[in-house]
CSV table of C-alpha atoms in Angstrom, one decimal:
chain,number,residue,atom,x,y,z
A,6,MET,CA,-105.3,20.4,155.6
A,7,TYR,CA,-106.7,22.8,158.4
A,8,SER,CA,-109.8,23.3,160.5
A,9,ILE,CA,-112.1,25.6,161.2
A,10,ILE,CA,-114.4,25.4,164.3
A,11,ILE,CA,-118.3,26.6,163.6
A,12,MET,CA,-120.2,27.3,166.6
A,13,LEU,CA,-124.5,27.2,166.4
A,14,ALA,CA,-126.6,28.7,169.4
A,15,TRP,CA,-127.6,24.8,169.4
A,16,CYS,CA,-124.2,23.1,168.4
A,17,THR,CA,-120.3,23.2,167.5
A,18,PHE,CA,-118.7,21.2,164.8
A,19,THR,CA,-115.8,21.7,163.0
A,20,ALA,CA,-115.0,21.6,159.4
A,21,ALA,CA,-111.5,20.3,157.8
A,22,VAL,CA,-110.8,22.6,154.7
A,23,PRO,CA,-107.8,21.4,152.1
A,24,ASN,CA,-104.7,23.2,151.8
A,25,LYS,CA,-103.0,23.9,148.4
A,26,ARG,CA,-100.2,21.6,149.3
A,27,ASP,CA,-102.9,18.9,149.5
A,28,TYR,CA,-102.7,19.0,145.4
A,29,ASN,CA,-99.3,18.6,144.5
A,30,PHE,CA,-98.6,18.0,140.9
A,31,LYS,CA,-96.0,15.6,138.9
A,32,PRO,CA,-93.2,18.0,137.6
A,33,ARG,CA,-93.4,18.9,134.3
A,34,PHE,CA,-91.6,19.7,131.1
A,35,LEU,CA,-91.1,23.2,129.7
A,36,LYS,CA,-90.9,20.7,125.6
A,37,ASP,CA,-91.8,17.7,125.3
A,38,ARG,CA,-89.1,17.1,123.0
A,39,ILE,CA,-85.7,18.5,122.3
A,40,SER,CA,-82.4,17.7,119.9
A,41,ILE,CA,-78.9,17.7,121.2
A,42,SER,CA,-76.4,17.7,118.4
A,43,GLU,CA,-72.9,17.2,119.8
A,44,PRO,CA,-69.4,16.7,117.8
A,45,GLU,CA,-67.9,12.9,118.1
A,46,ASN,CA,-65.7,12.4,120.5
A,47,THR,CA,-66.7,15.0,123.3
A,48,SER,CA,-65.6,14.1,126.4
A,49,PRO,CA,-67.5,11.9,129.4
A,50,GLU,CA,-67.2,15.3,131.5
A,51,LYS,CA,-68.3,17.5,129.5
A,52,VAL,CA,-72.0,18.6,129.9
A,53,ILE,CA,-73.9,18.4,127.1
A,54,LYS,CA,-77.3,19.7,128.8
A,55,ASP,CA,-78.6,20.7,132.6
A,56,ILE,CA,-82.2,18.9,132.4
A,57,SER,CA,-82.5,20.6,135.1
A,58,GLU,CA,-83.3,24.1,133.2
A,59,ILE,CA,-86.5,22.4,131.5
A,60,VAL,CA,-88.2,21.3,134.3
A,61,ILE,CA,-90.3,22.9,136.6
A,62,ASP,CA,-92.3,21.3,140.1
A,63,ASP,CA,-94.7,24.4,141.2
A,64,GLU,CA,-94.4,23.1,145.1
A,65,GLY,CA,-90.7,23.2,145.0
A,66,ASP,CA,-90.2,19.3,145.6
A,67,LYS,CA,-86.6,17.4,145.1
A,68,LEU,CA,-86.4,16.2,142.0
A,69,THR,CA,-85.0,12.6,140.6
A,70,TYR,CA,-83.6,12.5,137.4
A,71,ALA,CA,-83.3,8.7,134.8
A,72,LEU,CA,-82.7,7.8,131.8
A,73,ASP,CA,-84.8,4.7,130.3
A,74,ASN,CA,-82.3,1.8,128.5
A,75,LYS,CA,-81.7,3.5,125.2
A,76,GLY,CA,-80.4,6.8,127.3
A,77,LYS,CA,-78.0,4.6,129.5
A,78,SER,CA,-76.3,2.8,126.9
A,79,ILE,CA,-75.1,6.3,125.4
A,80,CYS,CA,-75.1,8.6,128.5
A,81,THR,CA,-75.0,8.9,132.0
A,82,ILE,CA,-78.0,11.5,134.0
A,83,GLY,CA,-77.0,13.8,137.5
A,84,SER,CA,-80.1,12.1,139.4
A,85,SER,CA,-80.3,15.1,141.7
A,86,ASP,CA,-78.8,17.4,139.5
A,87,GLY,CA,-80.1,16.8,135.6
A,88,LYS,CA,-76.6,17.1,133.6
A,89,LEU,CA,-76.6,14.7,131.2
A,90,ARG,CA,-73.2,13.6,130.1
A,91,PHE,CA,-71.9,10.8,127.4
A,92,LYS,CA,-71.3,7.6,128.7
A,93,GLU,CA,-67.9,7.3,126.8
A,94,LYS,CA,-67.0,9.7,123.7
A,95,PRO,CA,-69.4,8.6,121.2
A,96,ASP,CA,-67.9,7.4,117.9
A,97,ARG,CA,-70.0,8.7,115.0
A,98,GLU,CA,-69.1,6.1,112.3
A,99,ILE,CA,-70.5,3.7,114.9
A,100,CYS,CA,-73.9,5.0,115.2
A,101,SER,CA,-75.1,8.6,114.5
A,102,GLU,CA,-78.5,9.1,115.7
A,103,TYR,CA,-80.0,8.2,119.2
A,104,GLU,CA,-83.4,8.8,120.4
A,105,PHE,CA,-84.5,7.6,124.6
A,106,LYS,CA,-86.3,9.3,127.0
A,107,ILE,CA,-85.7,10.9,129.9
A,108,LEU,CA,-87.6,10.2,133.2
A,109,VAL,CA,-88.0,12.9,135.9
A,110,SER,CA,-89.9,12.5,139.4
A,111,ASP,CA,-90.6,13.9,142.7
A,112,ASP,CA,-90.8,12.7,146.4
A,113,PHE,CA,-94.2,13.1,147.2
A,114,GLU,CA,-95.6,10.9,148.7
A,115,GLY,CA,-92.4,8.3,148.2
A,116,GLY,CA,-92.6,8.8,144.6
A,117,ILE,CA,-94.8,6.6,143.1
A,118,ASN,CA,-96.0,7.2,140.1
A,119,ARG,CA,-94.5,10.9,139.6
A,120,GLU,CA,-92.8,10.0,136.7
A,121,THR,CA,-93.1,12.4,133.4
A,122,PRO,CA,-90.8,11.9,130.2
A,123,LEU,CA,-88.8,13.8,127.9
A,124,ASP,CA,-88.2,12.8,124.6
A,125,VAL,CA,-84.6,13.3,123.5
A,126,TYR,CA,-83.2,13.2,120.0
A,127,LEU,CA,-79.3,12.8,120.2
A,128,TYR,CA,-77.3,13.6,117.1
A,129,ILE,CA,-73.5,13.0,116.8
A,130,LEU,CA,-71.6,15.3,114.4
A,131,ASP,CA,-68.7,14.2,112.2
A,132,GLU,CA,-65.6,14.9,113.0
A,133,ASN,CA,-62.1,14.4,110.8
A,134,ASP,CA,-61.0,11.8,113.5
A,135,ASN,CA,-60.4,8.8,110.5
A,136,LYS,CA,-57.2,8.2,108.2
A,137,PRO,CA,-58.0,7.5,104.7
A,138,ILE,CA,-56.9,4.1,104.4
A,139,PHE,CA,-55.6,2.7,100.6
A,140,ILE,CA,-57.4,-0.6,99.6
A,141,ASN,CA,-55.8,-3.8,97.5
A,142,THR,CA,-52.1,-2.8,99.0
A,143,PRO,CA,-49.3,-4.1,98.4
A,144,TYR,CA,-49.3,-1.7,95.5
A,145,ILE,CA,-46.7,-4.0,93.2
A,146,CYS,CA,-46.9,-2.5,88.7
A,147,HIS,CA,-45.0,-4.4,85.6
A,148,VAL,CA,-44.5,-2.5,82.9
A,149,LEU,CA,-42.1,-2.7,79.7
A,150,GLU,CA,-40.0,-0.5,79.4
A,151,THR,CA,-41.6,0.5,75.9
A,152,ILE,CA,-45.1,1.0,76.6
A,153,PRO,CA,-45.6,4.7,75.5
A,154,ILE,CA,-45.7,8.5,77.2
A,155,GLY,CA,-49.4,8.9,78.3
A,156,THR,CA,-50.6,5.4,79.1
A,157,GLU,CA,-52.4,4.4,82.2
A,158,ILE,CA,-50.0,1.6,84.2
A,159,PHE,CA,-51.6,1.9,87.6
A,160,GLN,CA,-54.4,3.2,89.5
A,161,VAL,CA,-54.2,3.5,93.7
A,162,LEU,CA,-57.4,3.5,95.6
A,163,ALA,CA,-58.0,5.1,99.2
A,164,SER,CA,-61.4,5.0,101.6
A,165,ASP,CA,-62.2,7.5,104.2
A,166,LYS,CA,-64.8,6.4,106.9
A,167,ASP,CA,-65.7,9.8,108.3
A,168,ALA,CA,-67.9,12.0,106.2
A,169,GLY,CA,-68.8,15.5,104.1
A,170,ASN,CA,-65.3,17.2,103.3
A,171,ASN,CA,-63.6,15.0,105.3
A,172,ARG,CA,-63.9,11.7,103.7
A,173,ILE,CA,-63.6,13.3,100.0
A,174,LEU,CA,-59.7,12.5,99.2
A,175,ARG,CA,-57.0,14.0,96.8
A,176,TYR,CA,-53.5,11.8,95.9
A,177,VAL,CA,-50.2,13.4,95.7
A,178,PHE,CA,-46.7,12.1,95.3
A,179,LYS,CA,-44.2,12.3,98.0
A,180,ASP,CA,-40.9,13.0,96.0
A,181,LYS,CA,-41.5,16.2,94.2
A,182,SER,CA,-38.5,14.7,91.9
A,183,ASN,CA,-40.3,12.2,90.4
A,184,ASP,CA,-40.5,13.2,86.3
A,185,TYR,CA,-41.7,9.8,84.9
A,186,PHE,CA,-44.8,9.7,86.2
A,187,PHE,CA,-48.1,11.4,86.5
A,188,LEU,CA,-50.3,11.2,89.7
A,189,HIS,CA,-54.2,12.2,88.9
A,190,PRO,CA,-55.2,14.2,91.9
A,191,ASN,CA,-58.9,13.1,92.0
A,192,SER,CA,-58.9,9.1,90.1
A,193,GLY,CA,-55.6,7.9,91.7
A,194,ILE,CA,-54.5,7.1,87.9
A,195,ILE,CA,-50.9,7.1,87.3
A,196,THR,CA,-49.9,8.1,84.0
A,197,LEU,CA,-46.2,7.8,82.1
A,198,THR,CA,-44.7,11.1,81.1
A,199,LYS,CA,-41.4,10.2,80.1
A,200,SER,CA,-39.9,6.9,78.1
A,201,LEU,CA,-38.8,4.3,81.0
A,202,ASP,CA,-35.2,2.4,80.4
A,203,HIS,CA,-34.7,-0.9,81.9
A,204,GLU,CA,-30.9,-0.1,82.0
A,205,THR,CA,-30.7,2.9,83.8
A,206,ASN,CA,-33.5,2.5,86.5
A,207,LYS,CA,-35.1,-1.4,87.0
A,208,VAL,CA,-37.8,0.0,89.6
A,209,HIS,CA,-38.9,3.1,90.7
A,210,THR,CA,-40.4,3.5,94.2
A,211,LEU,CA,-43.3,6.2,94.5
A,212,ILE,CA,-44.5,7.7,97.5
A,213,VAL,CA,-48.1,8.1,97.0
A,214,GLU,CA,-50.0,10.1,100.1
A,215,ALA,CA,-53.9,10.4,100.1
A,216,GLN,CA,-55.3,13.4,101.7
A,217,ASP,CA,-59.0,14.5,102.9
A,218,GLU,CA,-60.6,17.6,102.2
A,219,GLY,CA,-61.2,18.3,105.9
A,220,LEU,CA,-60.5,21.6,107.6
A,221,GLU,CA,-57.6,19.8,110.0
A,222,LYS,CA,-56.5,17.0,106.7
A,223,GLN,CA,-55.6,13.5,108.0
A,224,THR,CA,-53.4,11.9,105.4
A,225,THR,CA,-51.9,8.4,104.3
A,226,GLU,CA,-48.9,7.3,102.2
A,227,THR,CA,-47.9,4.3,100.4
A,228,THR,CA,-45.6,2.8,98.2
A,229,VAL,CA,-46.2,1.6,94.2
A,230,ILE,CA,-43.2,-0.2,93.3
A,231,VAL,CA,-42.7,0.3,89.4
A,232,ASN,CA,-40.9,-2.5,87.7
A,233,VAL,CA,-39.5,-1.8,84.3
A,234,GLY,CA,-39.1,-5.0,82.8
A,235,ASP,CA,-36.6,-5.5,79.6
A,236,VAL,CA,-37.8,-6.1,76.2
A,237,GLY,CA,-35.4,-9.0,75.4
A,238,ASP,CA,-38.2,-11.4,74.5
A,239,ASN,CA,-41.2,-11.9,73.2
A,240,LYS,CA,-44.2,-11.1,75.0
A,241,PRO,CA,-47.3,-13.2,75.6
A,242,TYR,CA,-50.4,-13.2,73.0
A,243,PHE,CA,-54.5,-14.0,73.9
A,244,ILE,CA,-55.8,-16.5,71.4
A,245,LEU,CA,-58.5,-14.2,70.4
A,246,GLN,CA,-57.6,-10.5,70.0
A,247,GLN,CA,-61.4,-9.9,70.8
A,248,TYR,CA,-63.1,-10.7,73.8
A,249,ASP,CA,-67.3,-9.2,74.2
A,250,LYS,CA,-69.5,-11.1,76.1
A,251,GLU,CA,-72.9,-10.6,76.6
A,252,ILE,CA,-75.0,-12.1,80.1
A,253,GLU,CA,-77.8,-11.5,82.2
A,254,GLU,CA,-78.4,-10.0,85.1
A,255,ASN,CA,-78.8,-11.4,88.2
A,256,LEU,CA,-76.5,-14.6,87.6
A,257,PRO,CA,-75.6,-16.2,91.1
A,258,LYS,CA,-72.0,-16.1,92.1
A,259,GLY,CA,-69.5,-18.3,90.9
A,260,THR,CA,-71.0,-18.6,87.3
A,261,LYS,CA,-68.4,-18.5,84.2
A,262,VAL,CA,-68.1,-15.5,82.5
A,263,ALA,CA,-65.2,-16.3,80.4
A,264,ALA,CA,-62.4,-17.8,80.2
A,265,LEU,CA,-59.3,-16.4,78.5
A,266,VAL,CA,-56.7,-17.6,77.1
A,267,ALA,CA,-52.8,-16.3,76.6
A,268,VAL,CA,-49.6,-18.0,75.4
A,269,ASP,CA,-45.6,-17.3,76.1
A,270,GLY,CA,-44.6,-15.6,72.4
A,271,ASP,CA,-41.5,-17.8,72.8
A,272,SER,CA,-41.7,-20.7,71.3
A,273,SER,CA,-39.4,-22.4,72.6
A,274,LEU,CA,-39.7,-21.3,76.1
A,275,LYS,CA,-43.6,-21.5,76.7
A,276,ASN,CA,-43.3,-20.1,80.2
A,277,LYS,CA,-46.5,-20.5,82.8
A,278,ILE,CA,-49.1,-17.5,82.2
A,279,ASN,CA,-50.8,-16.0,85.1
A,280,TYR,CA,-53.9,-13.4,84.6
A,281,GLU,CA,-54.9,-10.7,86.6
A,282,ILE,CA,-57.9,-8.2,86.5
A,283,ILE,CA,-55.9,-4.5,86.1
A,284,ALA,CA,-59.0,-2.4,85.8
A,285,GLY,CA,-62.4,-1.9,85.0
A,286,ASP,CA,-63.3,-3.8,87.9
A,287,GLU,CA,-63.6,-0.7,90.9
A,288,TYR,CA,-66.5,-2.5,92.7
A,289,GLY,CA,-65.1,-6.2,92.4
A,290,LEU,CA,-68.4,-7.5,90.8
A,291,PHE,CA,-64.8,-10.4,88.7
A,292,PHE,CA,-63.0,-13.2,89.6
A,293,ILE,CA,-60.5,-13.9,87.7
A,294,ASP,CA,-58.1,-17.7,88.4
A,295,ARG,CA,-55.5,-16.5,88.0
A,296,ASN,CA,-53.7,-19.6,87.0
A,297,THR,CA,-56.3,-20.2,84.3
A,298,GLY,CA,-57.8,-16.8,83.5
A,299,VAL,CA,-61.4,-17.7,84.0
A,300,ILE,CA,-63.2,-14.9,85.2
A,301,THR,CA,-66.2,-15.9,87.1
A,302,VAL,CA,-69.0,-13.8,88.6
A,303,GLU,CA,-68.6,-12.4,92.6
A,304,GLY,CA,-70.5,-9.7,93.2
A,305,HIS,CA,-74.1,-8.9,92.5
A,306,LEU,CA,-74.7,-7.5,88.2
A,307,ASP,CA,-77.7,-5.4,88.5
A,308,ARG,CA,-78.3,-3.8,85.0
A,309,GLU,CA,-80.4,-1.2,86.9
A,310,TYR,CA,-77.2,0.0,87.5
A,311,TYR,CA,-74.1,-1.3,85.3
A,312,SER,CA,-75.0,-1.4,81.8
A,313,GLU,CA,-71.8,-2.6,80.7
A,314,PHE,CA,-67.8,-3.5,82.3
A,315,LYS,CA,-64.9,-3.0,79.9
A,316,LEU,CA,-62.6,-4.6,81.6
A,317,ARG,CA,-58.7,-4.6,81.2
A,318,VAL,CA,-56.9,-8.1,82.1
A,319,LYS,CA,-52.9,-8.7,82.3
A,320,ALA,CA,-51.5,-12.0,81.0
A,321,TYR,CA,-48.1,-12.5,82.3
A,322,GLU,CA,-45.3,-15.1,82.4
A,323,VAL,CA,-44.7,-16.1,85.5
A,324,GLU,CA,-40.9,-16.5,85.2
A,325,GLU,CA,-40.5,-13.0,83.7
A,326,ILE,CA,-42.9,-10.9,85.0
A,327,HIS,CA,-42.1,-7.8,82.7
A,328,SER,CA,-42.8,-10.0,79.9
A,329,PHE,CA,-46.9,-9.5,79.5
A,330,ASN,CA,-49.8,-8.5,77.8
A,331,THR,CA,-53.6,-7.2,78.2
A,332,ILE,CA,-56.7,-7.4,76.3
A,333,ASP,CA,-59.6,-5.5,77.2
A,334,LEU,CA,-62.9,-7.8,77.3
A,335,LYS,CA,-66.4,-6.0,76.9
A,336,ILE,CA,-69.1,-7.2,79.0
A,337,LYS,CA,-73.4,-6.1,78.0
A,338,LEU,CA,-75.4,-7.0,80.9
A,339,VAL,CA,-78.6,-8.3,79.5
A,340,ASP,CA,-81.5,-6.4,81.6
A,341,LEU,CA,-84.4,-9.2,82.8
A,342,ASN,CA,-87.8,-8.7,84.0
A,343,ASP,CA,-86.8,-8.2,87.9
A,344,ASN,CA,-89.1,-4.9,88.5
A,345,PHE,CA,-92.8,-4.5,88.8
A,346,PRO,CA,-94.8,-2.0,87.3
A,347,LYS,CA,-95.4,0.8,90.1
A,348,PHE,CA,-98.4,3.3,90.1
A,349,GLU,CA,-97.4,6.4,92.0
A,350,GLN,CA,-100.5,6.3,94.1
A,351,ASN,CA,-102.8,3.6,95.2
A,352,GLU,CA,-105.9,5.2,95.3
A,353,TYR,CA,-106.4,8.9,92.6
A,354,ILE,CA,-109.7,10.9,92.8
A,355,VAL,CA,-110.8,12.9,89.9
A,356,ASN,CA,-112.9,15.5,90.1
A,357,VAL,CA,-115.3,16.7,86.9
A,358,GLN,CA,-117.4,19.6,86.8
A,359,GLN,CA,-120.0,19.5,84.8
A,360,ASP,CA,-119.6,22.1,82.7
A,361,GLN,CA,-116.8,19.9,81.5
A,362,ALA,CA,-118.8,16.3,81.6
A,363,HIS,CA,-119.0,15.8,77.7
A,364,PRO,CA,-116.9,13.5,75.6
A,365,GLN,CA,-113.2,13.7,74.6
A,366,THR,CA,-112.9,15.7,78.0
A,367,ILE,CA,-109.5,15.3,78.8
A,368,ILE,CA,-110.5,14.6,83.2
A,369,SER,CA,-106.8,14.0,84.2
A,370,ASP,CA,-103.3,13.2,82.8
A,371,ASN,CA,-101.6,12.7,86.5
A,372,ILE,CA,-102.1,9.0,87.1
A,373,ARG,CA,-98.8,7.3,86.1
A,374,ALA,CA,-97.0,4.0,86.7
A,375,VAL,CA,-93.4,3.5,86.7
A,376,ASP,CA,-91.2,-0.1,85.4
A,377,GLU,CA,-88.0,0.5,86.9
A,378,ASP,CA,-86.0,-2.0,84.1
A,379,ALA,CA,-83.8,-0.8,81.6
A,380,THR,CA,-85.1,-1.9,78.6
A,381,ILE,CA,-88.4,-0.7,76.4
A,382,LYS,CA,-88.9,-4.3,76.5
A,383,ASN,CA,-89.2,-4.5,80.3
A,384,ASN,CA,-90.6,-0.9,81.1
A,385,HIS,CA,-93.1,-0.1,78.6
A,386,LEU,CA,-96.5,-0.1,80.3
A,387,PHE,CA,-99.8,-0.1,78.4
A,388,TYR,CA,-103.1,1.5,80.0
A,389,TRP,CA,-106.3,0.2,80.1
A,390,ILE,CA,-109.4,0.4,82.7
A,391,GLU,CA,-111.4,-2.6,84.4
A,392,GLU,CA,-114.3,-3.5,82.4
A,393,GLN,CA,-116.9,-3.1,85.2
A,394,ASP,CA,-120.8,-1.8,85.7
A,395,ASP,CA,-120.4,-0.2,82.3
A,396,ASN,CA,-116.9,2.3,83.2
A,397,ASP,CA,-115.6,1.5,80.4
A,398,LYS,CA,-118.6,2.8,78.4
A,399,LEU,CA,-118.2,6.0,80.1
A,400,PHE,CA,-114.7,6.2,80.2
A,401,ASP,CA,-111.6,5.8,78.1
A,402,VAL,CA,-107.6,6.1,79.0
A,403,LEU,CA,-104.6,7.1,76.1
A,404,SER,CA,-102.7,3.6,76.2
A,405,ASP,CA,-99.1,4.4,75.7
A,406,ARG,CA,-99.5,7.1,78.9
A,407,GLY,CA,-102.5,6.9,81.0
A,408,THR,CA,-104.3,10.0,80.1
A,409,LEU,CA,-108.3,9.6,81.8
A,410,MET,CA,-110.6,10.7,78.9
A,411,LEU,CA,-114.6,10.8,79.0
A,412,LYS,CA,-116.5,8.9,76.2
A,413,LYS,CA,-119.8,9.8,77.0
A,414,ASN,CA,-121.9,13.1,78.8
A,415,LEU,CA,-122.3,12.2,82.5
A,416,GLU,CA,-124.3,15.2,83.7
A,417,ASN,CA,-127.2,13.2,82.2
A,418,LEU,CA,-126.5,10.5,84.4
A,419,SER,CA,-128.1,9.5,88.3
A,420,ARG,CA,-125.8,9.0,89.9
A,421,ASP,CA,-122.3,11.5,90.5
A,422,ILE,CA,-119.8,9.3,91.8
A,423,PHE,CA,-118.1,6.0,89.6
A,424,LYS,CA,-115.1,4.2,90.4
A,425,PHE,CA,-113.2,1.2,88.9
A,426,LYS,CA,-110.1,-0.3,88.7
A,427,MET,CA,-106.6,1.2,86.0
A,428,TYR,CA,-104.1,-1.0,85.0
A,429,ALA,CA,-100.4,-0.8,83.8
A,430,THR,CA,-99.3,-3.5,82.2
A,431,GLU,CA,-95.7,-4.7,80.8
A,432,ASP,CA,-97.1,-4.9,76.6
A,433,GLN,CA,-94.2,-6.6,75.1
A,434,SER,CA,-92.5,-8.2,78.1
A,435,ASP,CA,-92.1,-11.8,78.3
A,436,GLU,CA,-94.5,-11.9,82.1
A,437,HIS,CA,-96.5,-8.6,80.7
A,438,TYR,CA,-96.2,-8.1,85.2
A,439,TYR,CA,-98.9,-5.3,85.8
A,440,ALA,CA,-100.0,-2.8,88.4
A,441,VAL,CA,-103.5,-1.8,89.8
A,442,ALA,CA,-105.0,1.6,91.0
A,443,ASN,CA,-107.8,2.4,92.4
A,444,VAL,CA,-109.7,5.4,90.1
A,445,THR,CA,-112.8,7.6,91.9
A,446,VAL,CA,-114.3,9.9,89.4
A,447,ARG,CA,-116.5,12.7,90.9
A,448,LEU,CA,-119.2,14.8,89.0
A,449,ILE,CA,-119.7,18.3,90.5
A,450,ARG,CA,-122.4,19.3,89.3
A,451,ASP,CA,-123.9,23.1,88.8
A,452,GLN,CA,-126.3,24.0,91.3
A,453,LYS,CA,-127.2,27.0,89.6
A,454,ILE,CA,-127.8,24.1,86.3
A,455,THR,CA,-129.7,22.2,88.7
A,456,ASN,CA,-132.0,24.7,89.1
A,457,GLN,CA,-132.6,25.6,86.3
A,458,GLU,CA,-133.1,21.5,84.8
A,459,PHE,CA,-135.7,21.4,88.0
A,460,GLN,CA,-137.5,24.4,87.1
A,461,LYS,CA,-138.0,22.8,83.0
A,462,SER,CA,-139.3,19.8,83.6
A,463,SER,CA,-141.9,21.1,86.7
A,464,SER,CA,-143.1,23.5,84.1
A,465,ASN,CA,-143.5,21.0,81.7
A,466,HIS,CA,-144.9,18.2,84.4
A,467,LEU,CA,-147.5,21.2,85.0
A,468,SER,CA,-148.0,21.5,81.0
A,469,THR,CA,-149.2,18.1,81.0
A,470,ALA,CA,-151.5,17.7,83.8
A,471,TYR,CA,-153.4,20.4,82.4
A,472,THR,CA,-154.1,19.1,78.6
A,473,ILE,CA,-155.0,15.8,80.1
A,474,PHE,CA,-157.7,17.7,82.8
A,475,PHE,CA,-159.5,19.3,79.7
A,476,ILE,CA,-159.1,16.1,78.0
A,477,ILE,CA,-161.6,14.3,80.6
A,478,LEU,CA,-163.4,17.4,81.0
A,479,PHE,CA,-164.1,17.0,77.4
A,480,TYR,CA,-165.3,13.6,77.5
A,481,PHE,CA,-167.5,14.3,79.9
A,482,CYS,CA,-169.2,17.3,78.8
A,483,ILE,CA,-169.8,15.0,75.3
A,484,LEU,CA,-171.1,11.8,77.6
A,485,GLY,CA,-173.4,14.1,79.9
């Protein structure tokens, strides 16, 4: 602020003139938001962004930088220099995205109400920093020496927490001299390639390596013990040779599915039999009681994802584990009506040109509903229109596909907008679940046609008026 003294002939006064400095603006960012992408495990010492490069203060005031609470959980920022760093090495497997605000303020008038926010989107990029992990170890396999070449005897399975190619796994044998078994590189299934001999080798020890497809490969090893059983007694056998079951989806955990019974083939010994599922249950949806052979539900069974399962169950003698038998249990899931129909939109607007507003004209074939149930009984839909305001007399819908048609001519009606509800109902299910959508049909009148009709109507009215006038004049002449 500065003053100007003005002297007049009769008086003197001082006028205060504001200085530009008195109008102090808040600092501002060049952008409303920024995105930052950094690989996981980035050092906290690295500056991931210099915020001072994108902030301006017109008066050159001293600036102070700060983070909101979300930002403080992952980053630090220099209060005076605006350099943004990680608080600690980030881990993408814990969290891959962060959203927070950076606040900048100047020191004008003590910095009160001087903050300006900046939205920050921080993305953590994956690095191949996790080794594969084998699941359900240890791996011990029991086979008879007489199993044929080509038999799938076991499967190893590993997982990796990384993303993309860093989590794609391949399996290899570490011992290249092994010629008894083949390991499928993608599935981890071990197949017999050479006849086994119990007298020559009772146990095969296989070292399996899982390696990911990252640029810097991560590997993990595990051991598979293959016990070769001698064929000298009768193996167990299942009482029934076929166990096919049909169960409903969504059964609660613990529900009994089947009871498998196997007995020792040696009539004089009757060794105790144990059971295990060796294939077909990769997602762990079933549990078998080792002692009783009773199979129960362990996970969520959804018919929309799985139609059937083929479990391979092994029954083996506890005292002679090389003596075993297997059976395939086919479990078919029955679809329940656990999904409601849904229209693709809640509201539809259909525009109809006047020259197309004639009966049997298809005015829309885009109104669709879907039902995610798996069978026709539960997902087949019937379309119909609500009977209201005579709309059912004006419009029709193909019941099996939702195609909307005209039943009558609309151009002679006094209104241009027609509203009604369309329903899609399960017509074969017991529940008859349905979905509803609001439909608005708008008649787009042709202005040229409308003008011609108006002129024709006006001409007809004028002709009628002339006729009435001459009739009245004729009667007056006669009576006069």
